[in-house]
mmCIF file of C-alpha atoms in Angstrom:
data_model
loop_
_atom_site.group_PDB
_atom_site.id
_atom_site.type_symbol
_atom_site.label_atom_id
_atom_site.label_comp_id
_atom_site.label_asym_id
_atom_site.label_seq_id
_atom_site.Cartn_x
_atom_site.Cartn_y
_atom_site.Cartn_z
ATOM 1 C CA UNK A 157 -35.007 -41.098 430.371
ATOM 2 C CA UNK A 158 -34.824 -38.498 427.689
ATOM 3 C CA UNK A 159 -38.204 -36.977 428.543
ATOM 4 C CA UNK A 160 -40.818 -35.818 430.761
ATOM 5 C CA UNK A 161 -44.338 -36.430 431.394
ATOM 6 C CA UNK A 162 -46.956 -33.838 432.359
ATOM 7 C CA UNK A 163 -50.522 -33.974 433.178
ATOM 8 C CA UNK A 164 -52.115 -30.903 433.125
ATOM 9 C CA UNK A 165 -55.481 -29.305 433.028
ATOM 10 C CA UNK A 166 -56.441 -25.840 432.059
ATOM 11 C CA UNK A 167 -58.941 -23.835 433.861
ATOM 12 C CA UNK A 168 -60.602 -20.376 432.444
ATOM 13 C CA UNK A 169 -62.527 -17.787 434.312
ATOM 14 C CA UNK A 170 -64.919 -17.679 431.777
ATOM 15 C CA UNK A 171 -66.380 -20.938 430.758
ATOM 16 C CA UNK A 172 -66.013 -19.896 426.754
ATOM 17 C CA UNK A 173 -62.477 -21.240 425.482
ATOM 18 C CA UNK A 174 -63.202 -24.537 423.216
ATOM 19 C CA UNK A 175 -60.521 -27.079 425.445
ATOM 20 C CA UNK A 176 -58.397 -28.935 422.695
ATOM 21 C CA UNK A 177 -55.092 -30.919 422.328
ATOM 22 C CA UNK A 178 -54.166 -28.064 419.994
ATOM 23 C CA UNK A 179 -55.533 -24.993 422.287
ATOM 24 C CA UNK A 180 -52.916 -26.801 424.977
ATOM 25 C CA UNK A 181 -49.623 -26.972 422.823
ATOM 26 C CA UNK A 182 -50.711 -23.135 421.979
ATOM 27 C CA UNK A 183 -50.767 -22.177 425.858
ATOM 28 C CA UNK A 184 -47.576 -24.651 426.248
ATOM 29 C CA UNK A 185 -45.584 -22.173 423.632
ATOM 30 C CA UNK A 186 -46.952 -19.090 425.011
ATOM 31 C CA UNK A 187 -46.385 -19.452 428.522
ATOM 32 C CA UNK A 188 -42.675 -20.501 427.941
ATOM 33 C CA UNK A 189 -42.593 -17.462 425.967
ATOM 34 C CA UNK A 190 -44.042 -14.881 427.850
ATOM 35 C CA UNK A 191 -41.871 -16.181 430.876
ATOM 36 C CA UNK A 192 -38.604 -17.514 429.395
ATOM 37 C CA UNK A 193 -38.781 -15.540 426.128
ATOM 38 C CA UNK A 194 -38.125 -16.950 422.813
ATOM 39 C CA UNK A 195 -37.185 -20.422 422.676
ATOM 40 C CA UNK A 196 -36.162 -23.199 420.332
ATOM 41 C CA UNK A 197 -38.154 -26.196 422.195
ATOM 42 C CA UNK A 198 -40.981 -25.397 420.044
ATOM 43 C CA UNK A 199 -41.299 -28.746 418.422
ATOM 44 C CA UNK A 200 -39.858 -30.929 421.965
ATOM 45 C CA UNK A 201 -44.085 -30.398 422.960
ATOM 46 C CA UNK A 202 -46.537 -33.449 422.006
ATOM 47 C CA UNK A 203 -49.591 -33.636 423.219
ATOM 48 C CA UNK A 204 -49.671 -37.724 423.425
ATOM 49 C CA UNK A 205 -53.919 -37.499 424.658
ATOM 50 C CA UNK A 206 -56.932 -36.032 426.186
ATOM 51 C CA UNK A 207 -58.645 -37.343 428.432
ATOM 52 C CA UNK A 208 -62.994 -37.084 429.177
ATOM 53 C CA UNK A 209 -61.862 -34.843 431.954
ATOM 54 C CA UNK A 210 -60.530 -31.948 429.460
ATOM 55 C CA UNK A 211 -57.014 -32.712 431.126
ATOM 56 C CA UNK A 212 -53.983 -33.703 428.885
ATOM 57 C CA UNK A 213 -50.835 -35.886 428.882
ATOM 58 C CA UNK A 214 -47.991 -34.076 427.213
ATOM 59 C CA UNK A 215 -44.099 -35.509 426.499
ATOM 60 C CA UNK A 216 -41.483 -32.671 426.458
ATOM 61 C CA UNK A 217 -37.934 -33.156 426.324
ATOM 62 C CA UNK A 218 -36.410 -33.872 429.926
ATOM 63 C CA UNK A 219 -33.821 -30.588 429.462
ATOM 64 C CA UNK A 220 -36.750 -28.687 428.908
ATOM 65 C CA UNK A 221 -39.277 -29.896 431.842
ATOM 66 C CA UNK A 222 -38.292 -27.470 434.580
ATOM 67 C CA UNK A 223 -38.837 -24.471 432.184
ATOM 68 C CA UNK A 224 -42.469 -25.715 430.755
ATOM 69 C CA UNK A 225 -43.063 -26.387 434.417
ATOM 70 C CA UNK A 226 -42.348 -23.323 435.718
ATOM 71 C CA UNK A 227 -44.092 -21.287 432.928
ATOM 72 C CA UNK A 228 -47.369 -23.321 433.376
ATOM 73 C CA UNK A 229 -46.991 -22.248 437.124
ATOM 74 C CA UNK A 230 -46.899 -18.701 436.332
ATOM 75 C CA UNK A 231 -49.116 -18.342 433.931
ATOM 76 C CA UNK A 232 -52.297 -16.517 434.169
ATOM 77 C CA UNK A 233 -53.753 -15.368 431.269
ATOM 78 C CA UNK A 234 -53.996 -17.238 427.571
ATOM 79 C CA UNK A 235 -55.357 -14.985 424.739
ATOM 80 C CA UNK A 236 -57.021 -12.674 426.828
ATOM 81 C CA UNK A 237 -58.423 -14.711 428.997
ATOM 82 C CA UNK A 238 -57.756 -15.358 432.465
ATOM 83 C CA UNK A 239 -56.987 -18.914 433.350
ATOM 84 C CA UNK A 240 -54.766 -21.452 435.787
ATOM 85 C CA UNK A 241 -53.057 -24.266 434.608
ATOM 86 C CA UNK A 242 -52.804 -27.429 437.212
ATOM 87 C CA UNK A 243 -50.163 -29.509 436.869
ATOM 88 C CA UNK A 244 -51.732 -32.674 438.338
ATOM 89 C CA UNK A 245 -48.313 -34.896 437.533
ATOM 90 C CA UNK A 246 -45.313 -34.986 436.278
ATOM 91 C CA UNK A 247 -43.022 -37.421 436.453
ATOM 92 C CA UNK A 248 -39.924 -38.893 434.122
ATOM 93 C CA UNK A 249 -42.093 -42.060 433.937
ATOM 94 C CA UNK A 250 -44.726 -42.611 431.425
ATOM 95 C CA UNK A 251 -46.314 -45.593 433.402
ATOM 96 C CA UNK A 252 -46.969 -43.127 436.925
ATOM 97 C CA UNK A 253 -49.337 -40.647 434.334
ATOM 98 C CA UNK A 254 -52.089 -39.763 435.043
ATOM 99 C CA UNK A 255 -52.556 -41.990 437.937
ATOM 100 C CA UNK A 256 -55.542 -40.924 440.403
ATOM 101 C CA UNK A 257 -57.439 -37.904 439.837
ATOM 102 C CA UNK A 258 -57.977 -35.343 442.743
ATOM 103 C CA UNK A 259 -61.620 -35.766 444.557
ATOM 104 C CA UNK A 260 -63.558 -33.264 442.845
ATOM 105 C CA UNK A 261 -67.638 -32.007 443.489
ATOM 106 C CA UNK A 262 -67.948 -30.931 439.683
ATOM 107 C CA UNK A 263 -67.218 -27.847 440.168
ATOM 108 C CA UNK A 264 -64.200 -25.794 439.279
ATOM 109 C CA UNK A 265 -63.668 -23.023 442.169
ATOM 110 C CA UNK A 266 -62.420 -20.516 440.497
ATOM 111 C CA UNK A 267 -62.421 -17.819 443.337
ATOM 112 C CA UNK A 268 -59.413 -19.927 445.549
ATOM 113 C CA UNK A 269 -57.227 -19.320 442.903
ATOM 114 C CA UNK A 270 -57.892 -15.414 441.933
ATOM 115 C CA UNK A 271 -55.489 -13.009 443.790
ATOM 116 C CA UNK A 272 -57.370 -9.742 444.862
ATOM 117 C CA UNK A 273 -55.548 -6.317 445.263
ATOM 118 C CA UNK A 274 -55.697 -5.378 449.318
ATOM 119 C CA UNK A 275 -57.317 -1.999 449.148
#
């Protein structure tokens, strides 16, 4: 297949970011950037939907997967804010997204993710 499937889900510390299909092809770009530097794959991002959980599916060009992967892994921070992205799937199948959705309590546990400095 000529591309890749992701389904992701952005999380923020603070609970003010307005979650959109537009706010995640923004983070997409800037992650790749702030990790891989400029790059031309710019317009290889689609958001295909969101779903009620704030989560989306995106379609990026298979050549391009590993370093959208690897930039949503790393990043940590969107616009000031400090945030985590999960990947919850990704796969070169369309069918296999999203598929079953983690057991979750409602709430977002924010502190198992935040690395403290050892004093």
């Amino acid at each position: 297949p000529d591309s890749f499937y992701f389904h992701i889900r952005v999380h923020f510390e603070s609970k003010s970011m307005k979650i959109t299909p537009r706010l995640y092809e923004s983070l997409c770009l800037s992650a790749v950037k702030s990790l891989h530097g400029d790059s031309l794959f710019a317009s290889e991002i689609e958001i295909l939907t969101q779903l009620p959980n704030l989560s989306v599916i995106l379609r990026v060009a298979r050549r391009f997967h590993s370093m959208l992967w690897s930039a949503l892994t790393f990043l940590n921070s969107y616009d000031g804010e400090a945030c985590r992205v999960e990947v919850l799937k990704a796969s070169p199948f369309a069918v296999s997204v999203p598929g079953p959705q983690p057991p979750s309590d409602g709430e977002d546990h924010w502190g198992r993710f935040v690395v403290r400095a050892v004093p």
